[in-house]
Structure formats: structure tokens, C-alpha cells
Coordinates of C-alpha atoms in Angstrom, one line a residue:
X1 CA 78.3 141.7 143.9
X2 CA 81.6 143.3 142.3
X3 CA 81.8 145.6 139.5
X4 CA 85.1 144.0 138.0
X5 CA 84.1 142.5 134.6
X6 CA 85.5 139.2 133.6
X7 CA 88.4 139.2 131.4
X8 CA 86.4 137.2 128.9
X9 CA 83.4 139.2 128.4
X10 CA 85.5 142.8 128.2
X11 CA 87.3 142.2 124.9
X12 CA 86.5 144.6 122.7
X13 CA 88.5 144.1 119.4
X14 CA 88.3 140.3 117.8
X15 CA 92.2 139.8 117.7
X16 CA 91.7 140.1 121.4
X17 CA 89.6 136.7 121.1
X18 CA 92.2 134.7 119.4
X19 CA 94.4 132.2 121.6
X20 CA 97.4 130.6 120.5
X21 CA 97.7 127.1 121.3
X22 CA 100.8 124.2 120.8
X23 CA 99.2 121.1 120.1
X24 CA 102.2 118.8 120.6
X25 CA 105.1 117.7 120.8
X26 CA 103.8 114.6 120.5
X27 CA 105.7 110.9 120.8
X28 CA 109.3 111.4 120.3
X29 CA 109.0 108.5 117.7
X30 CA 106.7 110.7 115.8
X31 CA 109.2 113.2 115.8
X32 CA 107.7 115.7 117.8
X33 CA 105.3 116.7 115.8
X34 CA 103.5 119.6 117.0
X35 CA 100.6 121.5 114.9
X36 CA 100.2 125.4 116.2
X37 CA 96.8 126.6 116.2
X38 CA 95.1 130.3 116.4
X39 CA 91.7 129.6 117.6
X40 CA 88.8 132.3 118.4
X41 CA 86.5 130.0 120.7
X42 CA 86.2 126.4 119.5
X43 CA 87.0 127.3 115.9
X44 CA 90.5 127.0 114.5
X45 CA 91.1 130.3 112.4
X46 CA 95.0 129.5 111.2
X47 CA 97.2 126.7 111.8
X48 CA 101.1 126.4 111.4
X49 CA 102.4 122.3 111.4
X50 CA 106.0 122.3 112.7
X51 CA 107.3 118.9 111.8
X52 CA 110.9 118.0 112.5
X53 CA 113.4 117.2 115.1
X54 CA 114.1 113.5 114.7
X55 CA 116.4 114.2 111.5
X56 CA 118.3 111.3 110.7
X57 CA 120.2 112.3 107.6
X58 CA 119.5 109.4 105.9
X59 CA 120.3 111.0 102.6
X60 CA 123.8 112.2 103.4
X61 CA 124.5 108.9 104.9
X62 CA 124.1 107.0 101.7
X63 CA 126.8 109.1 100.1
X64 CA 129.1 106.7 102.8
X65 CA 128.0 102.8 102.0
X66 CA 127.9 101.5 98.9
X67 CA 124.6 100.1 96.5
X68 CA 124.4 97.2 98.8
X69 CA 124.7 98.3 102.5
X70 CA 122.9 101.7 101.9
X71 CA 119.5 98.9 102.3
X72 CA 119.1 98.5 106.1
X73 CA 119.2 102.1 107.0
X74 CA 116.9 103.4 104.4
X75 CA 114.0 101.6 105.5
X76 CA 113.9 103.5 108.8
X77 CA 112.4 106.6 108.8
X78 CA 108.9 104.0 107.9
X79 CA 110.1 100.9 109.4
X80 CA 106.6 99.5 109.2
X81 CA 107.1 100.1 105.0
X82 CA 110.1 98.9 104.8
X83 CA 109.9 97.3 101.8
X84 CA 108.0 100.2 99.8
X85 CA 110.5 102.7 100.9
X86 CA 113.6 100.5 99.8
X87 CA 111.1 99.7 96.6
X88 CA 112.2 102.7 94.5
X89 CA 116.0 102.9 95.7
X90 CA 116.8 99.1 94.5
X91 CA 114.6 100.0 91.3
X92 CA 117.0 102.7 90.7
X93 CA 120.5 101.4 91.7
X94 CA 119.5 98.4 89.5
X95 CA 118.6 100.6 86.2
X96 CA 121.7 102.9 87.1
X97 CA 124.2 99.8 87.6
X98 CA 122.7 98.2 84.7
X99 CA 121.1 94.6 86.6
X100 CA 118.6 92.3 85.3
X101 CA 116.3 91.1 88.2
X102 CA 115.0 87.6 87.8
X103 CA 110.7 87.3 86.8
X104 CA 110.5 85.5 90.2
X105 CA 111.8 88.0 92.3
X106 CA 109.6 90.3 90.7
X107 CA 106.7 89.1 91.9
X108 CA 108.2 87.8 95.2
X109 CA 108.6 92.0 95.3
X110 CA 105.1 92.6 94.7
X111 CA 103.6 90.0 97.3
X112 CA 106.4 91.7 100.1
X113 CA 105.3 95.3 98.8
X114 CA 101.5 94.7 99.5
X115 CA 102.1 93.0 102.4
X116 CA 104.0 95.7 103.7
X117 CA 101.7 98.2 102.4
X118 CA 98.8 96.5 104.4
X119 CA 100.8 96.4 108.0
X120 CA 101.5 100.0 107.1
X121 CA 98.1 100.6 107.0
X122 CA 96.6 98.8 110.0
X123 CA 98.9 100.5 112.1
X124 CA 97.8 104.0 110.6
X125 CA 94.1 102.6 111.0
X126 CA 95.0 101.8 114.9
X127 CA 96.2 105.1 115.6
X128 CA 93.3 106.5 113.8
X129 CA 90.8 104.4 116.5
X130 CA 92.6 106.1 119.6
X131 CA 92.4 109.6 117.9
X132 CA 88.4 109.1 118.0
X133 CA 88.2 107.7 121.1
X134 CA 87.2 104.0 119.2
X135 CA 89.5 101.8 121.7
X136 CA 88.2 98.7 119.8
X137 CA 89.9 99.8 116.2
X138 CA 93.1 100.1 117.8
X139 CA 92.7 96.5 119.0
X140 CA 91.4 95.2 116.1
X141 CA 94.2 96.4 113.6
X142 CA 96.7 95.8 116.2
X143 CA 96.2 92.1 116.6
X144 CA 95.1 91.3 112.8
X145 CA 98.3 93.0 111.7
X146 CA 100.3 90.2 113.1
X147 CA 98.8 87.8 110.7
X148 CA 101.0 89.4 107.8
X149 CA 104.3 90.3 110.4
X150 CA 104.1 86.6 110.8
X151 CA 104.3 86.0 107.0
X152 CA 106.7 88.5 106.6
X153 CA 109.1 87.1 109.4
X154 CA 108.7 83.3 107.3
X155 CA 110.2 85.5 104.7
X156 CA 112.9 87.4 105.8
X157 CA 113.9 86.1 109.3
X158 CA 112.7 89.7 111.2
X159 CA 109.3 91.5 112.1
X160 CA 109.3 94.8 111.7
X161 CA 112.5 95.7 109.8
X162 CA 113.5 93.3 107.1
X163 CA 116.3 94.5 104.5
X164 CA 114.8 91.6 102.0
X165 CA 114.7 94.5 98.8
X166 CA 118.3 94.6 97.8
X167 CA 119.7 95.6 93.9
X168 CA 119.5 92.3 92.0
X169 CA 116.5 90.9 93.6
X170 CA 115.4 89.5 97.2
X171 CA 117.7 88.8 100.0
X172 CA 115.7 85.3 99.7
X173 CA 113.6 83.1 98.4
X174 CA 110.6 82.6 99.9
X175 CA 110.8 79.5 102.2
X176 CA 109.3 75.9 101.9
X177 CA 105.1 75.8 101.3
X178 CA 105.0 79.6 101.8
X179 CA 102.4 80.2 99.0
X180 CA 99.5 78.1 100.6
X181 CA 100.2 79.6 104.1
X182 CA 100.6 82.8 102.4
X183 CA 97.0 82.4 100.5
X184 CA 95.5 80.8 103.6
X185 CA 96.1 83.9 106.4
X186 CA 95.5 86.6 103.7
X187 CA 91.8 85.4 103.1
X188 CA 91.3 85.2 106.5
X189 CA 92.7 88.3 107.1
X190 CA 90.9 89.8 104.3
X191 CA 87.5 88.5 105.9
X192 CA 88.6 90.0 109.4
X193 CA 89.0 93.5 107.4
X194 CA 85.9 93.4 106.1
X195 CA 84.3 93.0 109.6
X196 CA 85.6 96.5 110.3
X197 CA 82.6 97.8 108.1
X198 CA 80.3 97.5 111.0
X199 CA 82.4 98.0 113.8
X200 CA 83.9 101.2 112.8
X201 CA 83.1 103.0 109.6
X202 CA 79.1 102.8 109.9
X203 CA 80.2 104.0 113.4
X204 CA 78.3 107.2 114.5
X205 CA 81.8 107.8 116.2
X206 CA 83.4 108.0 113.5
X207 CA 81.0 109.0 110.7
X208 CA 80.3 112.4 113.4
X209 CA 83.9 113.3 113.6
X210 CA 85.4 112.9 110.1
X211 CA 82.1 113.5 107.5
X212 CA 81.9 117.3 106.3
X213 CA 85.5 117.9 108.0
X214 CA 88.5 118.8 106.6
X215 CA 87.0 118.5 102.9
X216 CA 90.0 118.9 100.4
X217 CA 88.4 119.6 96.7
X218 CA 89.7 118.0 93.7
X219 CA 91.0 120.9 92.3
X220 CA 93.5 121.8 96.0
X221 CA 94.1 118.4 95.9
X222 CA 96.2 118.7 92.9
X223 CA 97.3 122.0 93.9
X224 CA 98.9 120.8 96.8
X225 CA 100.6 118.2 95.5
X226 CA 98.8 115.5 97.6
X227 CA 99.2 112.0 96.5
X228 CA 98.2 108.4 97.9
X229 CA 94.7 107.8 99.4
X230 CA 94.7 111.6 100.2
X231 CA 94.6 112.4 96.2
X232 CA 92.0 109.5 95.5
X233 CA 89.6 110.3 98.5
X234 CA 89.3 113.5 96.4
X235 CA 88.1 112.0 93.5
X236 CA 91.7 111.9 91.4
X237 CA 92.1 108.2 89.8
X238 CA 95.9 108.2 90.1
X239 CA 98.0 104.9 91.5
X240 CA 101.3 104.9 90.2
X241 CA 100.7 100.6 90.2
X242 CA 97.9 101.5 87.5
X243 CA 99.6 104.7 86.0
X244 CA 103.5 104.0 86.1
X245 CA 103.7 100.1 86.5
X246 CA 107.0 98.6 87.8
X247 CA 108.2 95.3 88.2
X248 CA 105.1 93.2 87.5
X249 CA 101.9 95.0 88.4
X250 CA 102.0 95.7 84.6
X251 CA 100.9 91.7 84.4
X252 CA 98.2 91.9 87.5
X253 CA 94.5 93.3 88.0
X254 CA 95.3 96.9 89.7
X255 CA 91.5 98.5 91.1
X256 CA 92.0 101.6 91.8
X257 CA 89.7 102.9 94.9
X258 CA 88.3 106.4 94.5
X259 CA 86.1 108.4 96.6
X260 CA 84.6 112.0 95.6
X261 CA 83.9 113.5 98.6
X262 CA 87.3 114.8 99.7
X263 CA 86.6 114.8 103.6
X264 CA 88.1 113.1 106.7
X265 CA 85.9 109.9 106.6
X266 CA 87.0 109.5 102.4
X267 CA 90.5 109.5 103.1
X268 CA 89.8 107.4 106.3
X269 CA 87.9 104.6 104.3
X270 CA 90.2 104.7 100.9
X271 CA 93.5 102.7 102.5
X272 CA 90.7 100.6 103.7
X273 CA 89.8 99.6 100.6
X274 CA 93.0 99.4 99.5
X275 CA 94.1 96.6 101.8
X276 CA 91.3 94.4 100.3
X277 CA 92.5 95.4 96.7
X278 CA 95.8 94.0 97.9
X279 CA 94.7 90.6 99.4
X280 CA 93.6 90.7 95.7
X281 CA 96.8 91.3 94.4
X282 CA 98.9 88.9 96.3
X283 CA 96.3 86.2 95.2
X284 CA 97.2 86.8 92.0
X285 CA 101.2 87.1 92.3
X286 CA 100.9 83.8 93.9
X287 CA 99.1 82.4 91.3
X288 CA 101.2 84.0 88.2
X289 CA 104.5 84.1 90.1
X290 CA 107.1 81.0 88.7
X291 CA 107.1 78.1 91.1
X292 CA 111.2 77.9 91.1
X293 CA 114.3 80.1 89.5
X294 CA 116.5 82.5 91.2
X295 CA 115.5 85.2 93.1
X296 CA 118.9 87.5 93.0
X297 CA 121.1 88.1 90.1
X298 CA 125.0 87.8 91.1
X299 CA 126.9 91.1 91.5
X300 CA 130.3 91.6 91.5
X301 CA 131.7 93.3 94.9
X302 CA 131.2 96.9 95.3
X303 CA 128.8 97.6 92.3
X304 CA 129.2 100.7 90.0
X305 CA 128.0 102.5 87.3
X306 CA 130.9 103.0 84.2
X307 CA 130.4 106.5 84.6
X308 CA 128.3 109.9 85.9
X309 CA 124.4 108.7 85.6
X310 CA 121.6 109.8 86.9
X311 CA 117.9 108.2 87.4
X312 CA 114.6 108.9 89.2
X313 CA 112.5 105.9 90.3
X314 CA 108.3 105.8 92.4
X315 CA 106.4 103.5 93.4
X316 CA 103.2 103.6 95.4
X317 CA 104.2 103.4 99.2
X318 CA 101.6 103.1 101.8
X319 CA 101.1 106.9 102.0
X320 CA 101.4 107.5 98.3
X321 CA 104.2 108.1 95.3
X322 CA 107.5 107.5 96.7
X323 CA 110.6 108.7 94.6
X324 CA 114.1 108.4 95.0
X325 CA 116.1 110.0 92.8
X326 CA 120.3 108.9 92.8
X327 CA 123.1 110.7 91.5
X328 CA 126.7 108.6 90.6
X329 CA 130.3 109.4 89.7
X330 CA 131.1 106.2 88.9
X331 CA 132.5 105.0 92.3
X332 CA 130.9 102.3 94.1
X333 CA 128.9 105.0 96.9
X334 CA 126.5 106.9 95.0
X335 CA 127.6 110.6 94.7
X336 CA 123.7 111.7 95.5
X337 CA 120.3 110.2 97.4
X338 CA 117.4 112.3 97.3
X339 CA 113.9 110.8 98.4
X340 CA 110.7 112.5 97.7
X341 CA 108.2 110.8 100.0
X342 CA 104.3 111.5 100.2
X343 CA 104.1 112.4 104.7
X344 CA 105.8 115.7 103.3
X345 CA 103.2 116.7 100.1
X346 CA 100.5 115.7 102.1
X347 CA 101.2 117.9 105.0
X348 CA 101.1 120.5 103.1
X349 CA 96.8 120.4 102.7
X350 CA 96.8 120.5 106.6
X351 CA 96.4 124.4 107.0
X352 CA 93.9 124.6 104.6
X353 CA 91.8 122.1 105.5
X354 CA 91.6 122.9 109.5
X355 CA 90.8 126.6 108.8
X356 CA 87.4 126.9 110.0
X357 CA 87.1 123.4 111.4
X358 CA 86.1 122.9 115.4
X359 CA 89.2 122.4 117.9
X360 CA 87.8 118.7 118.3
X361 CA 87.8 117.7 115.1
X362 CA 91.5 118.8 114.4
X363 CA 93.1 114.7 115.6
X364 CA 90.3 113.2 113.0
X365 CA 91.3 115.8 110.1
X366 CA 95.5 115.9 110.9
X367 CA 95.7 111.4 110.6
X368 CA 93.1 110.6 107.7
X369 CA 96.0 112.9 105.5
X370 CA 98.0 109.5 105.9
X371 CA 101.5 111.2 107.5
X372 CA 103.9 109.7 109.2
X373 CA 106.1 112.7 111.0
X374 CA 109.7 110.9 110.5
X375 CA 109.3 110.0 107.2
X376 CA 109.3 113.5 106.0
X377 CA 112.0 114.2 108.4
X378 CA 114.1 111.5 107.5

């Protein structure tokens, strides 16, 4: 027998208990993301997110191109929402260079935008499977996603990236007997989704990891500034499609999905819900949307304003509000680009909300806030 008393069982003073611990970096697509926790045992007692080095300076590069080739390279920091990140820059370059956009491109906007918004979504909903251990809902999502890339790529000619939101309108129309393969793949898709009731959110996996955790009230939720499915898990009826309407959501059927219980498994199950809303809406653009007319008004070469102007356009991304706010002198390069996006507002509940929660729980509570790391480190 020896006298020497482990290290662990002679601490006298509780800070003595506490271990720092780097959790992260994480893929260097993610931007190394890492998430710096105190913990005393299995319990997290203060956490410090350190988002950041994949900056791309997107912003300062759009002081460089003009209107029109500022679009490809402002859909990257969420290439898999690339059309709801372009969404509130053409909005504002067309109210700032003065543009009419034709009613068909409207809509052909809104079909792209919820399509986007749902491929956004399954690949969040993937990632959220692996972080639980639920190797079948990365799978799932995975391979059902491909039913709307596919439409996507009908549309614009690419499958992950596709530039088609420009000022004016849409790159394109939409090619020959689009609408009934359009209509056809989104129910079925939409019936696939539904599937995923069973499989994963009656799931004792996931209903153990994420109920009671991280619980964000509705009074910090507004505090913090959160917005998207984060806000509306917490019981705040707020969609900017509903609230703020742009283009033609003003002429469609918007449901907003709410949930009251503010906690991992509510903001887990709200984009859920909101990719069946949005096989609602694209059956409705398709219906309402003109069967011919342009889809891009002409502009002249190099675009500008007749002199210093300023607007500030959101839409409802994937994640939440998404601004973009654009400065001009009156030269064809706009003078400023600012982008609020949501990754970055919603971060901000993390700290919060993993005080107190077990080490184990931190993947489930960190993902359902909806944040994509290079986004808010554009």
C-alpha cells in the first residue's frame, strides 16, 4: 500500500477542479471552429466559441467588381444557400440602380430560394445525425437532398454553386417541362421527409440528447439577437417571408412553424418543419407563377446609381434574417458591402446555453443553433 494520495482526490479548493479543454479545430471547411470549455467533472461551467480563420474578405472584395460580377463570389461563404445569400444583395443593387424585375422571375426566385433553403437544411440535418451518433440521418438527408440538387442543376447548369440571382432577374429561365418535374420530385421528397418522424425525432437517441438541453427562453432569445429557427423554437413568431415580404411571398400562403420549448430537440425539429412548409410554397409558385415572359430586365454595361445612395435589404436565409446593406458613389463598383448574416447572432446564445449542460451534450446543443462557421467569417 503507498501513502501518496491521487492527484484527483487531494484538491482542496474547487478552482483546482476545473479543466480547460479545446474542443476543435474542427474541419478546415468549417473554418476551424473550435468552442473552449472550463469544465469541473462532466459539467461545463464557462465556454468561450472562437470562430474564425477561413476569412475570405468577401466584403472588401465587392468594392473591386461591379453590380454584376460581385454574384459568383458572394454566394460562397454558404455555397449550399447560394441563392438566399445572393437573395438580399440583387434585392438591393436592383432598388439602389433603380431595376424593374419581371413578375416571372419573381417567383422563379422564390421556387430557387426554397429550394435552396431545403438543401441547406438537409445538409445541416445530416451533420446533426453524425453529431448524435444517428448514422442513418446522415444517409437519409444526404441522399434525399440530391432530389432538389438535381432540380437545381435543370436550372442553372451547376450543383452546388449556381450564380442564377443576378440584378434584373434570373440568369435563366427555367428550362422546357420544368414545373411538372419540379412538382413531381418535391412531393416525393416531401413524403420521404416526413418518414424522418419515426426514424429520428421519436428517436430515444435523439429525444435523450437534445430535450431539457441547452433551453434558450423567449425572453434571451430576443436578447441575444437570435433569429431563424433558433428565434421560433423559442416561441417568437417572426419570418421575415410573413413579416417583411419581398418579391412575391406577399401573394403566397407563408405558415410560420413555432415551438415553445426553446431546447435542443425545438430548434432541431423547427427547419424540419420548415422544409415541408416549403414543398408548400413551391407548389404554389408553380401554380401562381406566369407560364411565359422574361425573366431578366436588360441593363446597360457596368450599371450605376446617378449618385451617393444607400439601401439595406433581408430575406429569410436558411439560418435566419439575412441583410446586406450597400453603400454607392455613383461609379459602377459599389463604394460599400456589409452582410449581416444570422451563423453570427446565433452564436452568440452558445455560452449561455452550455453553462451547466453535461460535456456530452455540448455537439447536440452547439448544431441545433443552426451555424455555419464560414458564413460568419466570411
Amino acid at each position: 500500500m503507498t501513502d501518496i494520495m491521487p492527484p484527483g482526490l487531494a484538491l482542496k479548493k474547487v478552482d483546482e477542479r476545473i479543466m480547460t479543454l479545446n474542443v476543435g479545430p474542427q474541419h478546415p471547411g468549417s473554418g476551424h471552429m473550435r468552442i473552449v470549455v472550463q469544465i469541473d467533472g462532466d459539467y461545463i461551467v464557462a465556454c468561450d466559441p472562437d470562430p474564425g480563420y477561413v476569412h475570405r474578405g468577401e466584403e472588401k472584395m465587392a468594392e473591386y467588381r461591379n453590380y454584376i460580377t460581385n454574384v459568383p463570389h458572394l454566394e460562397r461563404p454558404v455555397i449550399h444557400d447560394s441563392c438566399n445569400i445572393l437573395y438580399p444583395y440583387v434585392l438591393g443593387a436592383e432598388e439602389i440602380l433603380g431595376i424593374e424585375v419581371p413578375e416571372r422571375a419573381k417567383y422563379v426566385r422564390v421556387i430557387c430560394s426554397e429550394l435552396n433553403r431545403c438543401i441547406y437544411t438537409m445538409y445541416w440535418l445530416a451533420i446533426y445525425g453524425i453529431f448524435l451518433g444517428h448514422s442513418t440521418m446522415f444517409m437519409w438527408p444526404a441522399g434525399d437532398r440530391e432530389l432538389l440538387i438535381d432540380l437545381m442543376e435543370k436550372v442553372s447548369g451547376a450543383r452546388v454553386t449556381h450564380a442564377h440571382f443576378i440584378p434584373g432577374g434570373v440568369r435563366n429561365d427555367l428550362p422546357a417541362n420544368f414545373e411538372d418535374v419540379c412538382l413531381r420530385q418535391v412531393n416525393y421528397f416531401e413524403k420521404r421527409i416526413k418518414e424522418y418522424a419515426a426514424v429520428f425525432y421519436d428517436n430515444p437517441i435523439l429525444i435523450s440528447r437534445t430535450r431539457d438541453t441547452g433551453v434558450l427562453s423567449r425572453e434571451n432569445a430576443i436578447r441575444y439577437g437570435t433569429t431563424g429557427s433558433v428565434l421560433r423554437a423559442s416561441g417568437v413568431d417572426y419570418d421575415l417571408r410573413v413579416k417583411a415580404p419581398y418579391d412575391v411571398y406577399d401573394e403566397l400562403d407563408v405558415h410560420t412553424n413555432v415551438m415553445k420549448e426553446g431546447d435542443s430537440y425545438a430548434r432541431s425539429k423547427v427547419p424540419w418543419l420548415d422544409m415541408i412548409e416549403s414543398c408548400n410554397i413551391i407548389r404554389q409558385a408553380l401554380q401562381k407563377m406566369p407560364k411565359s415572359g422574361s425573366v431578366r430586365a436588360k441593363l446597360k454595361p457596368n450599371p450605376k446609381t446617378k449618385g451617393p445612395a444607400t439601401v439595406y435589404k433581408r430575406v429569410e436565409s436558411g439560418r435566419g434574417s439575412l441583410g446586406c446593406y450597400i453603400v454607392s458613389d455613383g461609379k459602377p463598383e459599389p463604394y460599400r458591402v456589409k452582410m449581416s448574416v444570422p451563423s453570427f447572432r446565433n452564436l452568440l446564445a452558445l455560452p449561455n446555453l452550455l453553462i451547466g449542460e453535461k460535456l456530452g451534450n455540448m455537439p447536440s446543443v452547439y448544431w441545433s443553433l443552426n451555424y455555419w462557421p464560414v458564413e460568419a467569417d466570411r
